[in-house]
Short mmCIF file of C-alpha atoms and ligand atoms in Angstrom, two decimals:
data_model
loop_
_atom_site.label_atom_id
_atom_site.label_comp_id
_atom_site.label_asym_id
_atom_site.label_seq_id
_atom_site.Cartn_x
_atom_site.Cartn_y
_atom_site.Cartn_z
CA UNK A 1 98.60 117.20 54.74
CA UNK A 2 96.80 113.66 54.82
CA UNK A 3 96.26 112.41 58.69
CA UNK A 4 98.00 109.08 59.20
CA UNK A 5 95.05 106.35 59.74
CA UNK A 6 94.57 104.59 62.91
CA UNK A 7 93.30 101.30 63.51
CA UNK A 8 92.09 99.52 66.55
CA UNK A 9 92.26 95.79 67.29
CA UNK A 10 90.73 93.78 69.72
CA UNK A 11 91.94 89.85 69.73
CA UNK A 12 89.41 87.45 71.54
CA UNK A 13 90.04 83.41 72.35
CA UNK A 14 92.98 81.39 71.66
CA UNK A 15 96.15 81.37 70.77
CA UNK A 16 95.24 80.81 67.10
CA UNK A 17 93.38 83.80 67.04
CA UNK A 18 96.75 85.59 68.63
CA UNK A 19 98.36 84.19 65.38
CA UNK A 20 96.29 85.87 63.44
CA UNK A 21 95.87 89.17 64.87
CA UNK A 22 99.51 89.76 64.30
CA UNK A 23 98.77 89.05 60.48
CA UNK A 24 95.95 91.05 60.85
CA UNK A 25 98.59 93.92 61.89
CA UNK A 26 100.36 93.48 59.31
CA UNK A 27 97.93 93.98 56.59
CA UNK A 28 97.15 97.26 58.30
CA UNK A 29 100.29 98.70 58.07
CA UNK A 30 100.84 98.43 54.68
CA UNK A 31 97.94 99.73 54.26
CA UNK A 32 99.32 102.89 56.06
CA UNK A 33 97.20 102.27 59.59
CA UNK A 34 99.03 102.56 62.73
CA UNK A 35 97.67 100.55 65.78
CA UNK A 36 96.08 102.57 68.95
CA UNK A 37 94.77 101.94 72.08
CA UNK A 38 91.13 102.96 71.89
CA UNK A 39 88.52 102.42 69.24
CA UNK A 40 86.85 106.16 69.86
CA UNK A 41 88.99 108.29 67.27
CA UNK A 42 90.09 105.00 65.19
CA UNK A 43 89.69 105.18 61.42
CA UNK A 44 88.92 101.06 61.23
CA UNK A 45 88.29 98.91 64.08
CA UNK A 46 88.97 94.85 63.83
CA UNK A 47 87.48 92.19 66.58
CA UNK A 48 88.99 89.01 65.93
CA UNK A 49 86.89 86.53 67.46
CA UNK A 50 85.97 83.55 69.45
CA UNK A 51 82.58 81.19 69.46
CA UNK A 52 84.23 78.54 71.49
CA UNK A 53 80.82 79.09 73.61
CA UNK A 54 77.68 80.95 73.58
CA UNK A 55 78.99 83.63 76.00
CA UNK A 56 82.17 84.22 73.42
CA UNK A 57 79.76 84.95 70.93
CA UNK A 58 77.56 86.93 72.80
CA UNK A 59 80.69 89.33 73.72
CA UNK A 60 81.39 89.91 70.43
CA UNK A 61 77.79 91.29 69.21
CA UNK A 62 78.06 93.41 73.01
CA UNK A 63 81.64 94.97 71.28
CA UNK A 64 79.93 95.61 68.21
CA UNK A 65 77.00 97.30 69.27
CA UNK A 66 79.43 100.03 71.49
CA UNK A 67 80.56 101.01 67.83
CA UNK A 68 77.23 102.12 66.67
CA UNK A 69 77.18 105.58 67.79
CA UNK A 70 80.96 105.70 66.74
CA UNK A 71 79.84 104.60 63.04
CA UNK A 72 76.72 107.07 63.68
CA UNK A 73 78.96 110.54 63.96
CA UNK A 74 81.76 109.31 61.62
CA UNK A 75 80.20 107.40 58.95
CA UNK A 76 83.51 106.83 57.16
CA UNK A 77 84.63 104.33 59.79
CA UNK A 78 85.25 101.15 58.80
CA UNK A 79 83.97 98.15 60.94
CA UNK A 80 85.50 94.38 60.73
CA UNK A 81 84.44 91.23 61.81
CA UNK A 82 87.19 88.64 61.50
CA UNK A 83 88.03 84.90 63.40
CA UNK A 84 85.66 82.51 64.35
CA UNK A 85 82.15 84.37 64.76
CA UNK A 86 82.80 85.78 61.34
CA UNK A 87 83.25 82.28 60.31
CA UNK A 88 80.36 81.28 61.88
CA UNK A 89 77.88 83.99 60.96
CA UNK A 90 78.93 84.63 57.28
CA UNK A 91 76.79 87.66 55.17
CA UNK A 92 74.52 87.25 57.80
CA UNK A 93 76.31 89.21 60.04
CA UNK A 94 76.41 91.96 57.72
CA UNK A 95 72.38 92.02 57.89
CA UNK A 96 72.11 91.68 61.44
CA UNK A 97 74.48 94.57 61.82
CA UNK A 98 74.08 97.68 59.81
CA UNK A 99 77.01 99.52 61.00
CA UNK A 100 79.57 96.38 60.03
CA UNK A 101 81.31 96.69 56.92
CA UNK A 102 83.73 93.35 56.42
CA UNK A 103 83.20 89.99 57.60
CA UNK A 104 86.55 87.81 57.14
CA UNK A 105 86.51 84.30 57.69
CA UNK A 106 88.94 82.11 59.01
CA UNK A 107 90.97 81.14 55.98
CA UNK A 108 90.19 85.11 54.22
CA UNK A 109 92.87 86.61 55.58
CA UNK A 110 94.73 86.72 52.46
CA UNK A 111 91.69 88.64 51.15
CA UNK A 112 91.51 91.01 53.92
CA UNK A 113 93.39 94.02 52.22
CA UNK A 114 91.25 93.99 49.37
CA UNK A 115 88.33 93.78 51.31
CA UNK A 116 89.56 96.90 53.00
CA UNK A 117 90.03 98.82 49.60
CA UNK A 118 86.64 97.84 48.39
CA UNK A 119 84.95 99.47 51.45
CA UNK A 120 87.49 102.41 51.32
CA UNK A 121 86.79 103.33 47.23
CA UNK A 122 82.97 102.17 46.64
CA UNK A 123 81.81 101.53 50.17
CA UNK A 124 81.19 97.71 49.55
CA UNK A 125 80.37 95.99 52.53
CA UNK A 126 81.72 92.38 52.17
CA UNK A 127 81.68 89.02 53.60
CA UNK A 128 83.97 86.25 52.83
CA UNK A 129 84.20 83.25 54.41
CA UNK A 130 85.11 79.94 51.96
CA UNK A 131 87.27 77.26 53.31
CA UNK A 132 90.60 76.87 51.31
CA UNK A 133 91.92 73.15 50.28
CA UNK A 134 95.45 71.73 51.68
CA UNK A 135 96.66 72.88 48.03
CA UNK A 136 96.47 76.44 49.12
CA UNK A 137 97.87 75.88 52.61
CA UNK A 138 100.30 78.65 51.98
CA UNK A 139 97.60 80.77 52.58
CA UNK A 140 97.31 79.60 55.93
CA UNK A 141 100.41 79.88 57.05
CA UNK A 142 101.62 83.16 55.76
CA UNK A 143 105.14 84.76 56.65
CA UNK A 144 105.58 86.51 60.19
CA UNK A 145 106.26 90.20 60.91
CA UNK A 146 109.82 89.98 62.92
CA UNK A 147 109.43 89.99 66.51
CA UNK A 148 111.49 91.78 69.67
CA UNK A 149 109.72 89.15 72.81
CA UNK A 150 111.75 86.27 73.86
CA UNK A 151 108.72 83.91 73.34
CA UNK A 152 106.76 83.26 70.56
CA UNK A 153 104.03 81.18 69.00
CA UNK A 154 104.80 78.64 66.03
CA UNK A 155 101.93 77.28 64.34
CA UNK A 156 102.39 73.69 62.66
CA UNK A 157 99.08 72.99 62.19
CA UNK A 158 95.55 74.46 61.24
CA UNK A 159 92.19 73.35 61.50
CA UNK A 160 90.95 69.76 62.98
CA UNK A 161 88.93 66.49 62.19
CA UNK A 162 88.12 65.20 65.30
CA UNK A 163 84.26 66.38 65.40
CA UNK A 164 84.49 66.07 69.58
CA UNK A 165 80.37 66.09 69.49
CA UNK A 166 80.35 69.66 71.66
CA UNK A 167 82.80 71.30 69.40
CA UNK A 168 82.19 74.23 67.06
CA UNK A 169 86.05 74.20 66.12
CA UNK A 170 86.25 71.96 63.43
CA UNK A 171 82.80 73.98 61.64
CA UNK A 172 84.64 77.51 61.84
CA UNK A 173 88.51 76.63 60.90
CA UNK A 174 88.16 73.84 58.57
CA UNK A 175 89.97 70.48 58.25
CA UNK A 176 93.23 70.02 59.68
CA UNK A 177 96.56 70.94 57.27
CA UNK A 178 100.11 70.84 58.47
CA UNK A 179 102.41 73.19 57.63
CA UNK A 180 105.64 71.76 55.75
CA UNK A 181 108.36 71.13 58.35
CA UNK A 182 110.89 72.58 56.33
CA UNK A 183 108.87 75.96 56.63
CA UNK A 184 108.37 75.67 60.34
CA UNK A 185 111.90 74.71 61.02
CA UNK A 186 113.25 77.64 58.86
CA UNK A 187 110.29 80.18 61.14
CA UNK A 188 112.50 79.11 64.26
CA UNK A 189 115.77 79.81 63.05
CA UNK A 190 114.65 83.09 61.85
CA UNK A 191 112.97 83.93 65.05
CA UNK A 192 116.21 83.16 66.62
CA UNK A 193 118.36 85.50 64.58
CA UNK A 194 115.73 87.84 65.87
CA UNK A 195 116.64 86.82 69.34
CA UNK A 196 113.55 84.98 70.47
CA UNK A 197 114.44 82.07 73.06
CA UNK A 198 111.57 80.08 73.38
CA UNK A 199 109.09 78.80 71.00
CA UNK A 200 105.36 77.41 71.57
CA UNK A 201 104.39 75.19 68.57
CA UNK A 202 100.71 75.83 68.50
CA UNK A 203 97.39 74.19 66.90
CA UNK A 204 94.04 72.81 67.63
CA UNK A 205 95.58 69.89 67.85
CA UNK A 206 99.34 69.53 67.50
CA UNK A 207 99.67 65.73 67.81
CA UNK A 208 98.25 64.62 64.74
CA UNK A 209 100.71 66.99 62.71
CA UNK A 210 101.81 65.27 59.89
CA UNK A 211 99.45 62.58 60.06
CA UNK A 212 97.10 63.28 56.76
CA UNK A 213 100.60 64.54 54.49
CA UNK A 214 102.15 60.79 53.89
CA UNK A 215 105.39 62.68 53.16
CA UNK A 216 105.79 64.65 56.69
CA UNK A 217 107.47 64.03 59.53
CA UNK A 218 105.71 63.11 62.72
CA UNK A 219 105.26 65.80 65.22
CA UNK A 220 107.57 64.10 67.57
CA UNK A 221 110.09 63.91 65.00
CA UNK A 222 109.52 67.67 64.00
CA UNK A 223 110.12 68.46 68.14
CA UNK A 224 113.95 66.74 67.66
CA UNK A 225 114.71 68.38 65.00
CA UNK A 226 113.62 72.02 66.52
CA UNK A 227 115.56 71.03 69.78
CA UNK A 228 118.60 70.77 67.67
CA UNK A 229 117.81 74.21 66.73
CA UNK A 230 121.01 76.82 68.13
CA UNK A 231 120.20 79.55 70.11
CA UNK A 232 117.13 78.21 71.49
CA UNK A 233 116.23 77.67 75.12
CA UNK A 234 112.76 76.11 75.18
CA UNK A 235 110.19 74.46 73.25
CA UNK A 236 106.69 74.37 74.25
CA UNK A 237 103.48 73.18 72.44
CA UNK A 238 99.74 73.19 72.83
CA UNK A 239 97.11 71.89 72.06
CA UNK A 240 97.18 68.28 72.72
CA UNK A 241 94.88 65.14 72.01
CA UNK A 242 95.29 62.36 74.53
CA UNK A 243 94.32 59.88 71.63
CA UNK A 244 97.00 61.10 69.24
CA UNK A 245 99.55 61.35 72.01
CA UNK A 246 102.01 58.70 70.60
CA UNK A 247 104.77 56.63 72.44
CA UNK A 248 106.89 58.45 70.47
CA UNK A 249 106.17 61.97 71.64
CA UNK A 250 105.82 60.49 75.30
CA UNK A 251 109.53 59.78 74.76
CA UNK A 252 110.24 62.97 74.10
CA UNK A 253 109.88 64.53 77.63
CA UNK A 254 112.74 61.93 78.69
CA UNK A 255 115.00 62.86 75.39
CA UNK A 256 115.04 66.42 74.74
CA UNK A 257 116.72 68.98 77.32
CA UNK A 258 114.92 72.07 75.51
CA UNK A 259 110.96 70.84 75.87
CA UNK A 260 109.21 72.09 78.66
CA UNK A 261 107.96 69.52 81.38
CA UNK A 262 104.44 70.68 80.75
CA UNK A 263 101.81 69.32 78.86
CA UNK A 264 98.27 70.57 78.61
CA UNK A 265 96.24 67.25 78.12
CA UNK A 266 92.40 68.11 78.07
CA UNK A 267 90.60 65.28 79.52
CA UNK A 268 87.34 67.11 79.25
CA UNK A 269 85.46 64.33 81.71
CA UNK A 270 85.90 61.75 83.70
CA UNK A 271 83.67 58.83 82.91
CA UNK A 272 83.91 56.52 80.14
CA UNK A 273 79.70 57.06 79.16
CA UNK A 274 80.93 60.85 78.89
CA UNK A 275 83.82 60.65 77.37
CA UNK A 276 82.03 58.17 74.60
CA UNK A 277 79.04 60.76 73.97
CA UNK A 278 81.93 63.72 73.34
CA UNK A 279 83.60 61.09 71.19
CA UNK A 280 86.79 61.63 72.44
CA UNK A 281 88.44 58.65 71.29
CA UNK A 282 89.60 57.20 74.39
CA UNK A 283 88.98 55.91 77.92
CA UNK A 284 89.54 56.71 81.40
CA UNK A 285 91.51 54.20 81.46
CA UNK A 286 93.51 54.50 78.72
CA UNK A 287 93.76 58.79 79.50
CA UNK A 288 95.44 57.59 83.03
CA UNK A 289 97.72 55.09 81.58
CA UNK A 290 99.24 57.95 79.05
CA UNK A 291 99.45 60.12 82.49
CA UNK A 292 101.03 57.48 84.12
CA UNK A 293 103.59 56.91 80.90
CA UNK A 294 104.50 60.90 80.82
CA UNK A 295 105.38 60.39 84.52
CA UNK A 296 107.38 57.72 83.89
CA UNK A 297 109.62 59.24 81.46
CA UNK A 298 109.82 62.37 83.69
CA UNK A 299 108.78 62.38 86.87
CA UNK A 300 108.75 66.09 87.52
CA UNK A 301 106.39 66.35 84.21
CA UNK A 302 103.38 68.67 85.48
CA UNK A 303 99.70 68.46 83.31
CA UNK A 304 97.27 71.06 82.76
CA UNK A 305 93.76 70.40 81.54
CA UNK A 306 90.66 71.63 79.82
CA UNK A 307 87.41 70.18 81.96
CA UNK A 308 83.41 70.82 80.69
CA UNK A 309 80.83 70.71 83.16
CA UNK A 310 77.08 69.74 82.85
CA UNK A 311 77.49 67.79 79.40
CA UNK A 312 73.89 66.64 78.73
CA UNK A 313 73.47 63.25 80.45
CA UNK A 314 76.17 64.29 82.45
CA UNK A 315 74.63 62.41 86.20
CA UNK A 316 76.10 62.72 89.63
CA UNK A 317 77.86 59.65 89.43
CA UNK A 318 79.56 60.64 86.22
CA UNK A 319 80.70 63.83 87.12
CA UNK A 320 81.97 62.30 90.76
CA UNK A 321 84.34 59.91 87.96
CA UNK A 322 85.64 63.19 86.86
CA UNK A 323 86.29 64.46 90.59
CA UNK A 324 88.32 61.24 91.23
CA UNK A 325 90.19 61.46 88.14
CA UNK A 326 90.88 65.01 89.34
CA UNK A 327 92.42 63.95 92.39
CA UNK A 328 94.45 60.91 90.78
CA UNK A 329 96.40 62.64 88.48
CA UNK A 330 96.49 65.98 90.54
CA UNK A 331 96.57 68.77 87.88
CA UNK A 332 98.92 71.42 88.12
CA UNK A 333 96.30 73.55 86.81
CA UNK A 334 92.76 72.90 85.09
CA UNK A 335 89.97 75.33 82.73
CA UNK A 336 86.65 74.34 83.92
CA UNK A 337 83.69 75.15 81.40
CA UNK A 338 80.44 74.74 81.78
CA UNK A 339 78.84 72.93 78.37
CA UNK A 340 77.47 75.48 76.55
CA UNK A 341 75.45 73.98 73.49
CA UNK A 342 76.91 75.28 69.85
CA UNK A 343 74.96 75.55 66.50
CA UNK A 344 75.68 72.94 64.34
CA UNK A 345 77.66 70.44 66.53
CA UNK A 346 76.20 66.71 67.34
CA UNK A 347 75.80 67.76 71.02
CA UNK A 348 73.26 70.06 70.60
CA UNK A 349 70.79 67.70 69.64
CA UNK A 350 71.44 65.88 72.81
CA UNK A 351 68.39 65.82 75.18
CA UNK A 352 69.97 68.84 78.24
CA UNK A 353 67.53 67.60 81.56
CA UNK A 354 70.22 68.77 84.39
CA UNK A 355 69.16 71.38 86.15
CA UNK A 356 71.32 74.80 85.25
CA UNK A 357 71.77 75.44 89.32
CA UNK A 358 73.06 71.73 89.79
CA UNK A 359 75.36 72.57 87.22
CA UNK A 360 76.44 75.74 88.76
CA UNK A 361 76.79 73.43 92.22
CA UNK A 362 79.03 70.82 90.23
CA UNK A 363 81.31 73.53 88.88
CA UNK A 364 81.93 75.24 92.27
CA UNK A 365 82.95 71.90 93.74
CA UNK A 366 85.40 71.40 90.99
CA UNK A 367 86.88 74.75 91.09
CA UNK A 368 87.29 74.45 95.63
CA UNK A 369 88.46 70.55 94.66
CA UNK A 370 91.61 72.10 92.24
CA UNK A 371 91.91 75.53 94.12
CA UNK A 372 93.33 72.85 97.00
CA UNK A 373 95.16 70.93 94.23
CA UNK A 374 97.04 73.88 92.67
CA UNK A 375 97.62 75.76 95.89
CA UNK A 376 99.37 72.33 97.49
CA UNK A 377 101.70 72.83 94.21
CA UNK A 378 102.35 76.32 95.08
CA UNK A 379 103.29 76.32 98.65
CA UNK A 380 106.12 73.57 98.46
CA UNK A 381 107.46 74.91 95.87
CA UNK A 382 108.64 78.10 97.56
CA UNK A 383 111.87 77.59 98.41
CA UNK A 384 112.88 75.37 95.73
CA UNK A 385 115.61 77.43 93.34
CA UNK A 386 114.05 77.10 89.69
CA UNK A 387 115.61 77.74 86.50
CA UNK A 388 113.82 80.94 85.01
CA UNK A 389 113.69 82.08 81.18
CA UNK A 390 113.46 86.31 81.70
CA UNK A 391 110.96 87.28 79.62
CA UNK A 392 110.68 91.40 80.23
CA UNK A 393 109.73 93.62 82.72
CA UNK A 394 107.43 92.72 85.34
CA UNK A 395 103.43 93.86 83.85
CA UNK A 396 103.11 94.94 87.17
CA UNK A 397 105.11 98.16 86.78
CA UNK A 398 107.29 97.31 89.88
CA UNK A 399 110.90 97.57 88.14
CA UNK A 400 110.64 93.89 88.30
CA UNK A 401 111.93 91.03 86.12
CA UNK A 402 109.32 88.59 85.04
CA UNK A 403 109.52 85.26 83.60
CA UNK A 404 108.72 81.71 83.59
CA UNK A 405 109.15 78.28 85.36
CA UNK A 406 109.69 74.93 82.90
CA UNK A 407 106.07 74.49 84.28
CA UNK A 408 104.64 77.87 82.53
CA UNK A 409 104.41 79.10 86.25
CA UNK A 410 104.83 83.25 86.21
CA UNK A 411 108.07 84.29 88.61
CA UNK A 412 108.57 87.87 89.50
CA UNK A 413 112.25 89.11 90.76
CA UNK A 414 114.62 91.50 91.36
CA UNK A 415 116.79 91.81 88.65
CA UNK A 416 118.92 93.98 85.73
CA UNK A 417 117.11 94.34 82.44
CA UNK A 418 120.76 92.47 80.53
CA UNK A 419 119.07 89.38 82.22
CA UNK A 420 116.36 89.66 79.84
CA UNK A 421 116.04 86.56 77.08
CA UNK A 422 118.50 84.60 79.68
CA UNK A 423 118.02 81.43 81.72
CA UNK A 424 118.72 82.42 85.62
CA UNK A 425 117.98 80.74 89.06
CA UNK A 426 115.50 82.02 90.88
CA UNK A 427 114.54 81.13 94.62
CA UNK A 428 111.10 81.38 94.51
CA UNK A 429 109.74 82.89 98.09
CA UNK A 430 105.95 83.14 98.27
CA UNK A 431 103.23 81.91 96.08
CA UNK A 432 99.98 83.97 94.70
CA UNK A 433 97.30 82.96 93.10
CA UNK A 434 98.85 83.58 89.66
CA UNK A 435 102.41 84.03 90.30
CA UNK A 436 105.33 83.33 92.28
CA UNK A 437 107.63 86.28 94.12
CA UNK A 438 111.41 85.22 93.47
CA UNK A 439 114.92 86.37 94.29
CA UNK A 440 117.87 85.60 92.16
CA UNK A 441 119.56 82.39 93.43
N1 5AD B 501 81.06 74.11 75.90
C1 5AD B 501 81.92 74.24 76.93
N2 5AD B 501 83.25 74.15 76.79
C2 5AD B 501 83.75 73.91 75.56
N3 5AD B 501 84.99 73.76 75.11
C3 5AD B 501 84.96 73.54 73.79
N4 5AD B 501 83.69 73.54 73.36
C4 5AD B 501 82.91 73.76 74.43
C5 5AD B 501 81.51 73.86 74.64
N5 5AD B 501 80.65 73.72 73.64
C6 5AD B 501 86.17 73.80 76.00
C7 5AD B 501 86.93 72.49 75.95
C8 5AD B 501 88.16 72.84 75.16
C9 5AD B 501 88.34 74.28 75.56
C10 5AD B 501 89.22 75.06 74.64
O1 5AD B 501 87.04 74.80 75.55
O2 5AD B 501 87.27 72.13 77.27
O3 5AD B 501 89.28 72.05 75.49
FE1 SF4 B 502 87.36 70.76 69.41
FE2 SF4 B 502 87.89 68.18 69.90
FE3 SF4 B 502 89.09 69.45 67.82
FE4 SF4 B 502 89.79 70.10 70.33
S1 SF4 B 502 90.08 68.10 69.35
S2 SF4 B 502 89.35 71.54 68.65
S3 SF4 B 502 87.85 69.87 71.43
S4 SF4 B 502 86.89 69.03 68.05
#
């Protein structure tokens, strides 16, 4: 009798990449592979990857080389490269590492089976990695495997144009396309028949959804009609561009009882010369006043943000501008980076004379300066009673309940499993770092 294959798959990065690793799954089974937990007895082994910065990349050639001696004592193992450092590298990944045997690219997925058989039957190795055009979009936004979690990703949107100077994103998934909102709308209703209760629209950058197909609906327009949507609790998205962020979806947060009062908002810097060599698109100025305009609309609105350190040029007084910007619009929570320079983006041709260790100063500061912010956030809110969508039991293995704020903040309670994929009060009693302890209310 034939074994039953076993594949292993290890998901790097963001929540595209999360997207795909579930299509990725997919492909496998039907192929006859069941997932498993460790790559040491697995017939094929998948990292789907991330080159957001050097040290992403550089994780993903330290995986690989763990699977020589695998490769070495069972030589019919197959090895796969997919995401964004497949994207990145192309064939020559393939030479620079013997033991791989497929290198998928970012919009290759749909290949990915084949490639699989062609290693399988003639031991090919392969590498594809050509963009597709907004006439094969389908391809990018292929159908879901059903789902049992009460949250789930959406994407709307694939790809983007904005060429922020630092930014290998644009170079490894292509232009931005929009997926019809007839298609996304009809993902959500399905996802609630499946009993799925919140929803996080995702893509590189959800705000300009719509924008290049003259015959789609703005994204803001797409969010009312998926609040109308029965069944469903919340509505979340990410990621968004503070230039794109219209009037229209600012109104939003005052209109719609189902969107989350939470927006992630990457500023990336403080100071207009900074934000001008990034070519971000807007000011300071103008980045506060849209802060300012959320806050307006709804006042309990909290913002999360995306912050690089040490761009080059990046001077004292510059990064002090993104300090005090820090302290004006007092994050909720913020992702502090230092630059790391990427092949192929505008930046890296930037002159780099700041000192790595002054660097390493200015990002300490940053993280003490919002370790103060966030934990002020924390403490007076214990005691507050919070509405709380159950998500499951706690990760922690303590019988608990888990689930989440409006503000994405992690709760953990006392409670019966029937609560799970319900709304319930929670008092929350003491903060952590990452989470709050609750009781029901
Ligand atoms: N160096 C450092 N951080 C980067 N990011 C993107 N590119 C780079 C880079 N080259 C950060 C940005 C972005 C987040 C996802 O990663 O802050 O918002
Ligand atoms: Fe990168 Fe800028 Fe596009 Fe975000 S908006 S993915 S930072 S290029």
């Amino acid at each position: 009798m034939s074994r039953m294959k076993t594949f292993y798959l290890e998901t790097f990065g963001c929540q595209m990449n999360v997207v795909d690793s579930e299509q990725i799954v997919g492909i496998a089974r039907q192929l006859d592979y069941v997932l498993v937990d460790s790559p040491d007895r697995a017939d094929l082994i998948v990292l789907n990857t991330c080159t957001i910065r050097a040290r992403a990349e550089r994780k993903v050639y330290g995986h690989l080389g763990r699977f020589k001696p695998l490769k070495q004592q069972r030589p019919s193992l197959i090895v796969a490269v997919c995401g964004c450092v497949a994207q990145q590298e192309g064939r020559r990944m393939l030479e620079k590492t013997p033991h791989l045997d497929i290198v998928c690219g970012t919009h290759n997925l749909h290949l990915f089976a084949d490639m699989l058989r062609r290693v399988q039957t003639r031991r090919e190795r392969c590498a594809e990695v050509s963009f597709l055009d907004a006439g094969q979009r389908r391809r990018l936004f292929p159908e879901r495997l059903p789902s049992d979690e009460v949250t789930r990703f959406v994407t709307v949107i694939q790809g983007c144009d904005n060429f922020c100077t630092y930014c290998i994103v644009p170079h490894v998934r292509g232009r931005e396309v929009s997926r019809p909102s007839a298609e996304v709308l009809e993902e959500v209703r399905a996802l609630m028949r499946q009993g799925v209760r919140e929803i996080t629209l995702v893509g590189q950058n959800v705000n300009s959804y719509g924008c290049k197909e003259g015959d789609e609906i703005s994204f803001a327009a797409l969010l009312r009609q998926i609040n109308a949507v029965e069944g469903l609790e919340r509505i979340r998205f990410m990621t968004s561009h503070p230039k794109d962020l219209s009037d229209e979806l600012v109104a939003c947060f005052g209109e719609l009882e189902k969107l989350c009062k939470h927006i992630h908002l990457p500023v990336q810097a403080g100071a207009n010369s900074v934000l001008r060599a990034m070519r971000r698109g807007y000011s300071r100025e103008q980045y506060l006043d849209r802060i300012a305009r959320l806050r307006q609309v709804c006042p309990e609105i909290r913002v999360t943000s995306d912050v690089i350190v040490g761009f080059p040029g990046e001077t004292g007084a510059d990064f002090e501008q993104t300090m005090d910007l820090l302290r004006q619009v007092r994050y909720a929570e913020i992702y502090t980076f230092l630059y790391s320079a990427r092949p192929g983006t505008a930046a890296a041709e930037l002159p780099d004379d700041t000192p790595a260790t002054l660097k390493q100063e200015r990002f300490d500061r940053m993280l003490a300066l919002q370790e103060e912010i966030t934990g002020n956030y924390h403490e007076s809110d214990v005691g507050r009673v919070l509405p709380v969508l159950v998500e499951g039991s706690s990760r922690q293995g303590s019988g608990q309940l888990f689930g989440r704020t409006t503000w994405n903040r992690i709760v953990n309670f006392d409670g019966d499993a029937a609560l799970i994929g319900h709304v319930v009060p929670v008092r929350l009693v003491r903060a952590f770092r990452n989470s709050h302890l609750g009781e029901l209310a």
